[in-house]
Each structure stands twice: as structure tokens, then as C-alpha cells.
Amino acid sequence: MEKDIVNIGKSVVIKGELNGSEDLTIEGHVEGTIQLRDHVLTIGPNGRIKAQVYAKSVIVLGEVTGNVTASEKVDIRDNGSVDGDIVSPRVAIAEGAHFRGSVDMQRKGGAAPQAQAKPAAAAAPAAPQAQPAGVRA
């Protein structure tokens, strides 16, 4: 039961849209969009990506410039670099990795966002209580 894994070598340059239905390792340069929604994308140590990335799981050993969306996990390893926003329920950033952007770790389903909204609504009545103190000043 060996999974298919495709490699894009160091000398390969791709510009445009990259779609696939198997795990992929990129050692070359890719610009555009990468979509592997049900599979693992690995950016190798020589990989240089300037793209919007959509995958089940993303492992970064090289450089990614662009937003990364993963349904399971984003893992930025030693010397890996991401310059863009990450949306994934699990994110791991190793010591020695570089990351610049924002992280959105919303879980699948609507229960978690609703639970987060309730404490925010409970905090709202506290704000008017703080305002009368400012009015006295």
C-alpha cells in the first residue's frame, strides 16, 4: 500500500495553476496556485514557492511566499520560511524557522466559533461600566 509521491526537481520552474490528487514534493520554483486539497504538500529545502497553497497538510523546509491553507496541519521546519497568512487547525513552527503573517486556527464545524463569540458578547456589557468612570474624570 505505497502512496504515490511526485517530485518536482530543483531545476523545474512552474508558472500557473498546479492541481493534483497525490502527495507532492517540490524542490523547484512554483508561481501561481497549488491545490492538493486531500494530499500532503512538502516544500523541500531547495523549494521556492510564490503561490496560494491549498492542501490537506503542508510541510515547509524551503521558502513559501503566499497564503497557506491546510485542512489538517501546517508544519514549518528548521530553516523553513513562510511569508503569508496561514489558515489551519494545527500549526507547528520549529525553532530556527521563519514566519511572517497571521495564523487562523479555526476548527472544522460551527461549534468552536460560536463558543468564542459568547465570551466576547459577555465582555461587551463591561465596556459601558467602564465609560461612566471616564465621564466623571
One Martini backbone bead per residue (centre of mass of N, CA, C, O) as a GRO file, in nm:
protein
  137
    1MET     BB    1   0.065   0.058   0.027
    2GLU     BB    2   0.175   0.277  -0.172
    3LYS     BB    3   0.221   0.598  -0.215
    4ASP     BB    4   0.196   0.857  -0.418
    5ILE     BB    5   0.497   1.039  -0.518
    6VAL     BB    6   0.582   1.362  -0.624
    7ASN     BB    7   0.851   1.523  -0.803
    8ILE     BB    8   1.006   1.849  -0.805
    9GLY     BB    9   1.273   1.970  -0.921
   10LYS     BB   10   1.519   2.216  -0.899
   11SER     BB   11   1.497   2.296  -1.227
   12VAL     BB   12   1.196   2.352  -1.191
   13VAL     BB   13   0.946   2.564  -1.356
   14ILE     BB   14   0.631   2.698  -1.237
   15LYS     BB   15   0.353   2.864  -1.410
   16GLY     BB   16   0.049   2.865  -1.230
   17GLU     BB   17  -0.155   2.578  -1.212
   18LEU     BB   18  -0.156   2.331  -0.940
   19ASN     BB   19  -0.283   2.000  -0.965
   20GLY     BB   20  -0.382   1.720  -0.737
   21SER     BB   21  -0.399   1.342  -0.632
   22GLU     BB   22  -0.116   1.368  -0.471
   23ASP     BB   23   0.166   1.363  -0.337
   24LEU     BB   24   0.405   1.647  -0.291
   25THR     BB   25   0.737   1.745  -0.403
   26ILE     BB   26   0.921   2.057  -0.382
   27GLU     BB   27   1.241   2.188  -0.533
   28GLY     BB   28   1.146   2.414  -0.693
   29HIS     BB   29   0.960   2.647  -0.889
   30VAL     BB   30   0.653   2.824  -0.786
   31GLU     BB   31   0.387   3.002  -0.962
   32GLY     BB   32   0.059   3.071  -0.807
   33THR     BB   33  -0.124   2.766  -0.778
   34ILE     BB   34  -0.191   2.522  -0.511
   35GLN     BB   35  -0.380   2.199  -0.538
   36LEU     BB   36  -0.409   1.953  -0.250
   37ARG     BB   37  -0.670   1.889  -0.064
   38ASP     BB   38  -0.599   1.548  -0.005
   39HIS     BB   39  -0.286   1.631   0.041
   40VAL     BB   40   0.064   1.635   0.054
   41LEU     BB   41   0.286   1.914   0.098
   42THR     BB   42   0.631   1.949   0.003
   43ILE     BB   43   0.887   2.177   0.084
   44GLY     BB   44   1.185   2.179   0.007
   45PRO     BB   45   1.495   2.318   0.064
   46ASN     BB   46   1.484   2.426  -0.259
   47GLY     BB   47   1.215   2.549  -0.237
   48ARG     BB   48   1.020   2.800  -0.434
   49ILE     BB   49   0.729   2.984  -0.332
   50LYS     BB   50   0.469   3.173  -0.530
   51ALA     BB   51   0.174   3.101  -0.358
   52GLN     BB   52  -0.129   2.958  -0.334
   53VAL     BB   53  -0.216   2.724  -0.073
   54TYR     BB   54  -0.383   2.392  -0.102
   55ALA     BB   55  -0.411   2.149   0.167
   56LYS     BB   56  -0.400   1.910   0.403
   57SER     BB   57  -0.075   1.922   0.411
   58VAL     BB   58   0.213   2.126   0.523
   59ILE     BB   59   0.565   2.116   0.441
   60VAL     BB   60   0.838   2.334   0.546
   61LEU     BB   61   1.187   2.378   0.416
   62GLY     BB   62   1.158   2.625   0.256
   63GLU     BB   63   0.995   2.870   0.047
   64VAL     BB   64   0.707   3.084   0.125
   65THR     BB   65   0.499   3.299  -0.083
   66GLY     BB   66   0.201   3.304   0.076
   67ASN     BB   67  -0.087   3.152   0.124
   68VAL     BB   68  -0.190   2.900   0.373
   69THR     BB   69  -0.408   2.609   0.329
   70ALA     BB   70  -0.515   2.368   0.581
   71SER     BB   71  -0.708   2.095   0.703
   72GLU     BB   72  -0.476   2.000   0.923
   73LYS     BB   73  -0.152   2.100   0.855
   74VAL     BB   74   0.125   2.316   0.953
   75ASP     BB   75   0.489   2.273   0.885
   76ILE     BB   76   0.766   2.450   1.011
   77ARG     BB   77   1.084   2.401   0.965
   78ASP     BB   78   1.392   2.412   0.969
   79ASN     BB   79   1.460   2.685   0.758
   80GLY     BB   80   1.187   2.761   0.717
   81SER     BB   81   0.952   2.969   0.507
   82VAL     BB   82   0.686   3.212   0.582
   83ASP     BB   83   0.510   3.464   0.371
   84GLY     BB   84   0.206   3.457   0.528
   85ASP     BB   85  -0.097   3.321   0.563
   86ILE     BB   86  -0.258   3.098   0.803
   87VAL     BB   87  -0.488   2.812   0.754
   88SER     BB   88  -0.529   2.603   1.046
   89PRO     BB   89  -0.578   2.384   1.310
   90ARG     BB   90  -0.261   2.319   1.270
   91VAL     BB   91   0.056   2.454   1.406
   92ALA     BB   92   0.411   2.436   1.322
   93ILE     BB   93   0.710   2.596   1.469
   94ALA     BB   94   1.029   2.590   1.444
   95GLU     BB   95   1.327   2.627   1.545
   96GLY     BB   96   1.457   2.846   1.289
   97ALA     BB   97   1.216   2.955   1.175
   98HIS     BB   98   1.011   3.142   0.937
   99PHE     BB   99   0.753   3.400   1.017
  100ARG     BB  100   0.511   3.604   0.822
  101GLY     BB  101   0.197   3.670   0.974
  102SER     BB  102  -0.101   3.491   1.004
  103VAL     BB  103  -0.319   3.298   1.229
  104ASP     BB  104  -0.578   3.048   1.161
  105MET     BB  105  -0.735   2.803   1.405
  106GLN     BB  106  -0.992   2.695   1.298
  107ARG     BB  107  -1.226   2.473   1.328
  108LYS     BB  108  -1.427   2.250   1.240
  109GLY     BB  109  -1.711   2.389   1.237
  110GLY     BB  110  -1.946   2.588   1.450
  111ALA     BB  111  -1.888   2.562   1.764
  112ALA     BB  112  -1.630   2.729   1.821
  113PRO     BB  113  -1.713   3.016   1.722
  114GLN     BB  114  -1.959   3.041   1.915
  115ALA     BB  115  -1.799   3.013   2.181
  116GLN     BB  116  -1.624   3.269   2.123
  117ALA     BB  117  -1.862   3.480   2.106
  118LYS     BB  118  -1.976   3.476   2.396
  119PRO     BB  119  -1.742   3.615   2.555
  120ALA     BB  120  -1.760   3.876   2.391
  121ALA     BB  121  -2.053   3.945   2.477
  122ALA     BB  122  -1.989   3.950   2.786
  123ALA     BB  123  -1.781   4.193   2.760
  124ALA     BB  124  -1.962   4.430   2.662
  125PRO     BB  125  -2.099   4.526   2.937
  126ALA     BB  126  -1.826   4.631   3.062
  127ALA     BB  127  -1.782   4.889   2.897
  128PRO     BB  128  -2.007   5.080   3.015
  129GLN     BB  129  -1.886   5.078   3.306
  130ALA     BB  130  -1.620   5.231   3.219
  131GLN     BB  131  -1.743   5.507   3.115
  132PRO     BB  132  -1.836   5.655   3.376
  133ALA     BB  133  -1.549   5.702   3.478
  134GLY     BB  134  -1.475   5.892   3.236
  135VAL     BB  135  -1.698   6.109   3.292
  136ARG     BB  136  -1.592   6.211   3.571
  137ALA     BB  137  -1.299   6.318   3.464
   0.00000   0.00000   0.00000
